[in-house]
Amino acid sequence: MAIRTILHYPDPRLREQGQPITEIDDRIRALIDDVAETMYAAPGVGLAATQIGEAVALFVIDVADEDEPSDLKVFINPEIVAKSGKACIREGCLSFPGVSEEVDRAAEVTVRAQDRDGKPFELKADGLLAIAIQHEHDHLQGKLMIDHLGLIKRRIVHRQMTKNG
Ligand code: NI
């Protein structure tokens, strides 16, 4: 396991799509461990493989509170199959250090994915988990939180992330 470098906006690799994973082998399991370890070290509540420069369809999430036992969820080849309601909370992203902005999301989502053993599962989520699933799923499409913002906020965040020094 290794803590990997998290890519920061505007690194073009963040725009790559996570390609479907056809075989969950030792290489993929090692990558899962790296993504999880990197997320915990940051610390963050979610991290997608594309954020460490690995363009495959995989992300991890752990929304457990600090005083709760860890609850690592691994999503391989995730697909959001249903969305309902509306939610808007302030989100951060490990690829946008120091930035937090309100993003419009669905309040509830149903996601289908495979776990680290390749076993398919379906999960209906709400609250912070639902937001995190949508945020990380976006990463696998090469979509970033900045894309959800209006023109003015988008310019401000872009400037903040690209200014020298
Ligand atoms: Ni993010």
JSON list of C-alpha atoms and ligand atoms in Angstrom, two decimals:
[
{"chain": "A", "resi": 1, "resn": "MET", "atom": "CA", "xyz": [0.00, 0.00, 0.00]},
{"chain": "A", "resi": 2, "resn": "ALA", "atom": "CA", "xyz": [1.12, 3.50, -0.68]},
{"chain": "A", "resi": 3, "resn": "ILE", "atom": "CA", "xyz": [-0.07, 7.03, -0.26]},
{"chain": "A", "resi": 4, "resn": "ARG", "atom": "CA", "xyz": [-0.28, 8.47, -3.74]},
{"chain": "A", "resi": 5, "resn": "THR", "atom": "CA", "xyz": [-0.17, 12.06, -4.98]},
{"chain": "A", "resi": 6, "resn": "ILE", "atom": "CA", "xyz": [-3.63, 13.57, -5.42]},
{"chain": "A", "resi": 7, "resn": "LEU", "atom": "CA", "xyz": [-3.92, 15.54, -8.66]},
{"chain": "A", "resi": 8, "resn": "HIS", "atom": "CA", "xyz": [-5.08, 19.11, -8.29]},
{"chain": "A", "resi": 9, "resn": "TYR", "atom": "CA", "xyz": [-7.25, 21.10, -10.69]},
{"chain": "A", "resi": 10, "resn": "PRO", "atom": "CA", "xyz": [-6.50, 22.05, -13.48]},
{"chain": "A", "resi": 11, "resn": "ASP", "atom": "CA", "xyz": [-4.44, 18.88, -14.08]},
{"chain": "A", "resi": 12, "resn": "PRO", "atom": "CA", "xyz": [-5.82, 17.55, -17.41]},
{"chain": "A", "resi": 13, "resn": "ARG", "atom": "CA", "xyz": [-5.74, 13.96, -16.11]},
{"chain": "A", "resi": 14, "resn": "LEU", "atom": "CA", "xyz": [-8.72, 14.88, -13.92]},
{"chain": "A", "resi": 15, "resn": "ARG", "atom": "CA", "xyz": [-10.71, 15.14, -17.17]},
{"chain": "A", "resi": 16, "resn": "GLU", "atom": "CA", "xyz": [-10.06, 11.52, -18.13]},
{"chain": "A", "resi": 17, "resn": "GLN", "atom": "CA", "xyz": [-12.87, 9.02, -17.81]},
{"chain": "A", "resi": 18, "resn": "GLY", "atom": "CA", "xyz": [-12.53, 5.98, -15.60]},
{"chain": "A", "resi": 19, "resn": "GLN", "atom": "CA", "xyz": [-12.50, 3.00, -17.94]},
{"chain": "A", "resi": 20, "resn": "PRO", "atom": "CA", "xyz": [-14.55, -0.08, -16.99]},
{"chain": "A", "resi": 21, "resn": "ILE", "atom": "CA", "xyz": [-12.65, -2.66, -14.97]},
{"chain": "A", "resi": 22, "resn": "THR", "atom": "CA", "xyz": [-13.08, -6.07, -16.56]},
{"chain": "A", "resi": 23, "resn": "GLU", "atom": "CA", "xyz": [-11.02, -8.14, -14.15]},
{"chain": "A", "resi": 24, "resn": "ILE", "atom": "CA", "xyz": [-10.56, -7.49, -10.45]},
{"chain": "A", "resi": 25, "resn": "ASP", "atom": "CA", "xyz": [-7.06, -8.86, -10.05]},
{"chain": "A", "resi": 26, "resn": "ASP", "atom": "CA", "xyz": [-4.21, -8.20, -7.62]},
{"chain": "A", "resi": 27, "resn": "ARG", "atom": "CA", "xyz": [-3.29, -5.00, -9.47]},
{"chain": "A", "resi": 28, "resn": "ILE", "atom": "CA", "xyz": [-6.80, -3.60, -8.99]},
{"chain": "A", "resi": 29, "resn": "ARG", "atom": "CA", "xyz": [-6.90, -4.72, -5.34]},
{"chain": "A", "resi": 30, "resn": "ALA", "atom": "CA", "xyz": [-3.57, -2.96, -4.75]},
{"chain": "A", "resi": 31, "resn": "LEU", "atom": "CA", "xyz": [-4.99, 0.15, -6.41]},
{"chain": "A", "resi": 32, "resn": "ILE", "atom": "CA", "xyz": [-8.08, 0.01, -4.16]},
{"chain": "A", "resi": 33, "resn": "ASP", "atom": "CA", "xyz": [-5.76, -0.09, -1.13]},
{"chain": "A", "resi": 34, "resn": "ASP", "atom": "CA", "xyz": [-3.78, 2.88, -2.46]},
{"chain": "A", "resi": 35, "resn": "VAL", "atom": "CA", "xyz": [-6.91, 4.95, -3.15]},
{"chain": "A", "resi": 36, "resn": "ALA", "atom": "CA", "xyz": [-8.28, 4.18, 0.34]},
{"chain": "A", "resi": 37, "resn": "GLU", "atom": "CA", "xyz": [-4.98, 4.89, 2.07]},
{"chain": "A", "resi": 38, "resn": "THR", "atom": "CA", "xyz": [-4.56, 8.14, 0.16]},
{"chain": "A", "resi": 39, "resn": "MET", "atom": "CA", "xyz": [-8.12, 9.21, 1.08]},
{"chain": "A", "resi": 40, "resn": "TYR", "atom": "CA", "xyz": [-7.61, 8.49, 4.80]},
{"chain": "A", "resi": 41, "resn": "ALA", "atom": "CA", "xyz": [-4.25, 10.27, 4.85]},
{"chain": "A", "resi": 42, "resn": "ALA", "atom": "CA", "xyz": [-5.63, 13.43, 3.22]},
{"chain": "A", "resi": 43, "resn": "PRO", "atom": "CA", "xyz": [-8.08, 13.13, 5.09]},
{"chain": "A", "resi": 44, "resn": "GLY", "atom": "CA", "xyz": [-11.22, 13.01, 2.96]},
{"chain": "A", "resi": 45, "resn": "VAL", "atom": "CA", "xyz": [-14.55, 11.20, 2.76]},
{"chain": "A", "resi": 46, "resn": "GLY", "atom": "CA", "xyz": [-14.17, 10.00, -0.82]},
{"chain": "A", "resi": 47, "resn": "LEU", "atom": "CA", "xyz": [-11.58, 9.58, -3.55]},
{"chain": "A", "resi": 48, "resn": "ALA", "atom": "CA", "xyz": [-11.76, 8.39, -7.15]},
{"chain": "A", "resi": 49, "resn": "ALA", "atom": "CA", "xyz": [-8.96, 6.53, -8.97]},
{"chain": "A", "resi": 50, "resn": "THR", "atom": "CA", "xyz": [-8.87, 9.29, -11.61]},
{"chain": "A", "resi": 51, "resn": "GLN", "atom": "CA", "xyz": [-7.75, 11.70, -8.86]},
{"chain": "A", "resi": 52, "resn": "ILE", "atom": "CA", "xyz": [-4.49, 9.80, -8.50]},
{"chain": "A", "resi": 53, "resn": "GLY", "atom": "CA", "xyz": [-3.99, 9.52, -12.26]},
{"chain": "A", "resi": 54, "resn": "GLU", "atom": "CA", "xyz": [-5.44, 6.02, -12.71]},
{"chain": "A", "resi": 55, "resn": "ALA", "atom": "CA", "xyz": [-8.16, 6.23, -15.35]},
{"chain": "A", "resi": 56, "resn": "VAL", "atom": "CA", "xyz": [-10.29, 3.31, -14.18]},
{"chain": "A", "resi": 57, "resn": "ALA", "atom": "CA", "xyz": [-13.86, 3.17, -12.89]},
{"chain": "A", "resi": 58, "resn": "LEU", "atom": "CA", "xyz": [-13.30, 2.89, -9.18]},
{"chain": "A", "resi": 59, "resn": "PHE", "atom": "CA", "xyz": [-13.85, 5.06, -6.11]},
{"chain": "A", "resi": 60, "resn": "VAL", "atom": "CA", "xyz": [-13.96, 4.66, -2.36]},
{"chain": "A", "resi": 61, "resn": "ILE", "atom": "CA", "xyz": [-16.04, 6.45, 0.27]},
{"chain": "A", "resi": 62, "resn": "ASP", "atom": "CA", "xyz": [-16.06, 6.49, 4.05]},
{"chain": "A", "resi": 63, "resn": "VAL", "atom": "CA", "xyz": [-18.54, 8.92, 5.60]},
{"chain": "A", "resi": 64, "resn": "ALA", "atom": "CA", "xyz": [-18.25, 7.56, 9.15]},
{"chain": "A", "resi": 65, "resn": "ASP", "atom": "CA", "xyz": [-17.80, 10.24, 11.82]},
{"chain": "A", "resi": 66, "resn": "GLU", "atom": "CA", "xyz": [-14.41, 10.51, 13.49]},
{"chain": "A", "resi": 67, "resn": "ASP", "atom": "CA", "xyz": [-15.72, 8.85, 16.65]},
{"chain": "A", "resi": 68, "resn": "GLU", "atom": "CA", "xyz": [-17.28, 5.95, 14.72]},
{"chain": "A", "resi": 69, "resn": "PRO", "atom": "CA", "xyz": [-15.53, 2.86, 13.38]},
{"chain": "A", "resi": 70, "resn": "SER", "atom": "CA", "xyz": [-14.38, 3.25, 9.77]},
{"chain": "A", "resi": 71, "resn": "ASP", "atom": "CA", "xyz": [-16.85, 2.17, 7.11]},
{"chain": "A", "resi": 72, "resn": "LEU", "atom": "CA", "xyz": [-14.96, 1.84, 3.85]},
{"chain": "A", "resi": 73, "resn": "LYS", "atom": "CA", "xyz": [-17.17, 1.37, 0.81]},
{"chain": "A", "resi": 74, "resn": "VAL", "atom": "CA", "xyz": [-15.57, 0.35, -2.48]},
{"chain": "A", "resi": 75, "resn": "PHE", "atom": "CA", "xyz": [-17.40, 1.01, -5.76]},
{"chain": "A", "resi": 76, "resn": "ILE", "atom": "CA", "xyz": [-16.10, -0.64, -8.92]},
{"chain": "A", "resi": 77, "resn": "ASN", "atom": "CA", "xyz": [-17.81, 0.11, -12.27]},
{"chain": "A", "resi": 78, "resn": "PRO", "atom": "CA", "xyz": [-20.46, 2.18, -10.47]},
{"chain": "A", "resi": 79, "resn": "GLU", "atom": "CA", "xyz": [-23.67, 3.21, -12.18]},
{"chain": "A", "resi": 80, "resn": "ILE", "atom": "CA", "xyz": [-26.26, 5.53, -10.70]},
{"chain": "A", "resi": 81, "resn": "VAL", "atom": "CA", "xyz": [-29.57, 3.91, -11.65]},
{"chain": "A", "resi": 82, "resn": "ALA", "atom": "CA", "xyz": [-32.04, 6.17, -9.81]},
{"chain": "A", "resi": 83, "resn": "LYS", "atom": "CA", "xyz": [-32.06, 9.67, -8.32]},
{"chain": "A", "resi": 84, "resn": "SER", "atom": "CA", "xyz": [-34.72, 11.55, -6.40]},
{"chain": "A", "resi": 85, "resn": "GLY", "atom": "CA", "xyz": [-35.22, 14.73, -4.44]},
{"chain": "A", "resi": 86, "resn": "LYS", "atom": "CA", "xyz": [-32.92, 17.72, -4.22]},
{"chain": "A", "resi": 87, "resn": "ALA", "atom": "CA", "xyz": [-30.04, 18.51, -1.91]},
{"chain": "A", "resi": 88, "resn": "CYS", "atom": "CA", "xyz": [-27.54, 21.33, -1.84]},
{"chain": "A", "resi": 89, "resn": "ILE", "atom": "CA", "xyz": [-24.68, 21.28, 0.61]},
{"chain": "A", "resi": 90, "resn": "ARG", "atom": "CA", "xyz": [-21.23, 22.80, 0.68]},
{"chain": "A", "resi": 91, "resn": "GLU", "atom": "CA", "xyz": [-18.83, 20.30, -0.87]},
{"chain": "A", "resi": 92, "resn": "GLY", "atom": "CA", "xyz": [-15.11, 20.09, -0.85]},
{"chain": "A", "resi": 93, "resn": "CYS", "atom": "CA", "xyz": [-12.85, 18.05, -3.09]},
{"chain": "A", "resi": 94, "resn": "LEU", "atom": "CA", "xyz": [-9.31, 16.82, -2.51]},
{"chain": "A", "resi": 95, "resn": "SER", "atom": "CA", "xyz": [-8.46, 18.03, -6.03]},
{"chain": "A", "resi": 96, "resn": "PHE", "atom": "CA", "xyz": [-9.54, 21.58, -5.03]},
{"chain": "A", "resi": 97, "resn": "PRO", "atom": "CA", "xyz": [-7.73, 22.22, -1.74]},
{"chain": "A", "resi": 98, "resn": "GLY", "atom": "CA", "xyz": [-9.17, 25.15, 0.18]},
{"chain": "A", "resi": 99, "resn": "VAL", "atom": "CA", "xyz": [-12.32, 25.36, -1.96]},
{"chain": "A", "resi": 100, "resn": "SER", "atom": "CA", "xyz": [-15.84, 24.61, -0.75]},
{"chain": "A", "resi": 101, "resn": "GLU", "atom": "CA", "xyz": [-18.95, 25.48, -2.71]},
{"chain": "A", "resi": 102, "resn": "GLU", "atom": "CA", "xyz": [-22.62, 24.58, -2.69]},
{"chain": "A", "resi": 103, "resn": "VAL", "atom": "CA", "xyz": [-23.53, 22.08, -5.40]},
{"chain": "A", "resi": 104, "resn": "ASP", "atom": "CA", "xyz": [-27.02, 21.00, -6.48]},
{"chain": "A", "resi": 105, "resn": "ARG", "atom": "CA", "xyz": [-27.44, 17.24, -6.19]},
{"chain": "A", "resi": 106, "resn": "ALA", "atom": "CA", "xyz": [-30.16, 14.64, -5.84]},
{"chain": "A", "resi": 107, "resn": "ALA", "atom": "CA", "xyz": [-31.05, 13.87, -2.21]},
{"chain": "A", "resi": 108, "resn": "GLU", "atom": "CA", "xyz": [-31.26, 10.10, -2.77]},
{"chain": "A", "resi": 109, "resn": "VAL", "atom": "CA", "xyz": [-29.53, 7.84, -5.22]},
{"chain": "A", "resi": 110, "resn": "THR", "atom": "CA", "xyz": [-29.47, 4.16, -6.03]},
{"chain": "A", "resi": 111, "resn": "VAL", "atom": "CA", "xyz": [-26.11, 2.92, -7.22]},
{"chain": "A", "resi": 112, "resn": "ARG", "atom": "CA", "xyz": [-25.10, -0.42, -8.71]},
{"chain": "A", "resi": 113, "resn": "ALA", "atom": "CA", "xyz": [-21.47, -1.42, -8.51]},
{"chain": "A", "resi": 114, "resn": "GLN", "atom": "CA", "xyz": [-19.11, -4.26, -7.68]},
{"chain": "A", "resi": 115, "resn": "ASP", "atom": "CA", "xyz": [-17.24, -4.60, -4.39]},
{"chain": "A", "resi": 116, "resn": "ARG", "atom": "CA", "xyz": [-13.54, -5.43, -4.00]},
{"chain": "A", "resi": 117, "resn": "ASP", "atom": "CA", "xyz": [-14.30, -9.13, -4.55]},
{"chain": "A", "resi": 118, "resn": "GLY", "atom": "CA", "xyz": [-16.15, -8.36, -7.76]},
{"chain": "A", "resi": 119, "resn": "LYS", "atom": "CA", "xyz": [-19.51, -9.11, -6.19]},
{"chain": "A", "resi": 120, "resn": "PRO", "atom": "CA", "xyz": [-22.30, -6.94, -7.63]},
{"chain": "A", "resi": 121, "resn": "PHE", "atom": "CA", "xyz": [-24.37, -4.93, -5.16]},
{"chain": "A", "resi": 122, "resn": "GLU", "atom": "CA", "xyz": [-27.04, -2.28, -5.19]},
{"chain": "A", "resi": 123, "resn": "LEU", "atom": "CA", "xyz": [-27.17, 0.46, -2.58]},
{"chain": "A", "resi": 124, "resn": "LYS", "atom": "CA", "xyz": [-29.80, 3.10, -1.91]},
{"chain": "A", "resi": 125, "resn": "ALA", "atom": "CA", "xyz": [-28.25, 6.06, -0.17]},
{"chain": "A", "resi": 126, "resn": "ASP", "atom": "CA", "xyz": [-29.26, 9.41, 1.24]},
{"chain": "A", "resi": 127, "resn": "GLY", "atom": "CA", "xyz": [-27.59, 12.16, 3.25]},
{"chain": "A", "resi": 128, "resn": "LEU", "atom": "CA", "xyz": [-23.85, 12.67, 2.96]},
{"chain": "A", "resi": 129, "resn": "LEU", "atom": "CA", "xyz": [-23.33, 9.23, 1.41]},
{"chain": "A", "resi": 130, "resn": "ALA", "atom": "CA", "xyz": [-25.68, 10.10, -1.50]},
{"chain": "A", "resi": 131, "resn": "ILE", "atom": "CA", "xyz": [-23.79, 13.35, -2.10]},
{"chain": "A", "resi": 132, "resn": "ALA", "atom": "CA", "xyz": [-20.42, 11.62, -1.95]},
{"chain": "A", "resi": 133, "resn": "ILE", "atom": "CA", "xyz": [-21.54, 8.93, -4.42]},
{"chain": "A", "resi": 134, "resn": "GLN", "atom": "CA", "xyz": [-22.63, 11.60, -6.93]},
{"chain": "A", "resi": 135, "resn": "HIS", "atom": "CA", "xyz": [-19.43, 13.61, -6.42]},
{"chain": "A", "resi": 136, "resn": "GLU", "atom": "CA", "xyz": [-17.15, 10.59, -6.91]},
{"chain": "A", "resi": 137, "resn": "HIS", "atom": "CA", "xyz": [-19.24, 9.24, -9.79]},
{"chain": "A", "resi": 138, "resn": "ASP", "atom": "CA", "xyz": [-18.73, 12.61, -11.51]},
{"chain": "A", "resi": 139, "resn": "HIS", "atom": "CA", "xyz": [-14.96, 12.18, -11.19]},
{"chain": "A", "resi": 140, "resn": "LEU", "atom": "CA", "xyz": [-15.17, 8.96, -13.20]},
{"chain": "A", "resi": 141, "resn": "GLN", "atom": "CA", "xyz": [-16.87, 10.92, -16.01]},
{"chain": "A", "resi": 142, "resn": "GLY", "atom": "CA", "xyz": [-14.09, 13.53, -15.87]},
{"chain": "A", "resi": 143, "resn": "LYS", "atom": "CA", "xyz": [-16.57, 15.94, -14.34]},
{"chain": "A", "resi": 144, "resn": "LEU", "atom": "CA", "xyz": [-15.49, 18.18, -11.46]},
{"chain": "A", "resi": 145, "resn": "MET", "atom": "CA", "xyz": [-17.27, 20.26, -8.82]},
{"chain": "A", "resi": 146, "resn": "ILE", "atom": "CA", "xyz": [-16.32, 23.44, -10.66]},
{"chain": "A", "resi": 147, "resn": "ASP", "atom": "CA", "xyz": [-18.51, 22.31, -13.60]},
{"chain": "A", "resi": 148, "resn": "HIS", "atom": "CA", "xyz": [-21.57, 22.57, -11.36]},
{"chain": "A", "resi": 149, "resn": "LEU", "atom": "CA", "xyz": [-20.97, 26.22, -10.47]},
{"chain": "A", "resi": 150, "resn": "GLY", "atom": "CA", "xyz": [-22.37, 29.32, -12.13]},
{"chain": "A", "resi": 151, "resn": "LEU", "atom": "CA", "xyz": [-20.09, 31.38, -14.38]},
{"chain": "A", "resi": 152, "resn": "ILE", "atom": "CA", "xyz": [-18.90, 33.85, -11.76]},
{"chain": "A", "resi": 153, "resn": "LYS", "atom": "CA", "xyz": [-18.12, 31.29, -9.07]},
{"chain": "A", "resi": 154, "resn": "ARG", "atom": "CA", "xyz": [-16.46, 29.12, -11.67]},
{"chain": "A", "resi": 155, "resn": "ARG", "atom": "CA", "xyz": [-14.14, 31.97, -12.62]},
{"chain": "A", "resi": 156, "resn": "ILE", "atom": "CA", "xyz": [-13.32, 32.70, -8.99]},
{"chain": "A", "resi": 157, "resn": "VAL", "atom": "CA", "xyz": [-12.49, 29.07, -8.23]},
{"chain": "A", "resi": 158, "resn": "HIS", "atom": "CA", "xyz": [-10.47, 28.73, -11.44]},
{"chain": "A", "resi": 159, "resn": "ARG", "atom": "CA", "xyz": [-8.46, 31.83, -10.55]},
{"chain": "A", "resi": 160, "resn": "GLN", "atom": "CA", "xyz": [-7.94, 30.60, -6.98]},
{"chain": "A", "resi": 161, "resn": "MET", "atom": "CA", "xyz": [-6.63, 27.25, -8.27]},
{"chain": "A", "resi": 162, "resn": "THR", "atom": "CA", "xyz": [-4.36, 28.68, -10.98]},
{"chain": "A", "resi": 163, "resn": "LYS", "atom": "CA", "xyz": [-2.82, 31.73, -9.35]},
{"chain": "A", "resi": 164, "resn": "ASN", "atom": "CA", "xyz": [0.94, 31.61, -8.98]},
{"chain": "A", "resi": 165, "resn": "GLY", "atom": "CA", "xyz": [2.46, 30.90, -5.59]},
{"chain": "B", "resi": 1, "resn": "NI", "atom": "NI", "xyz": [-13.64, 15.35, -5.56]}
]
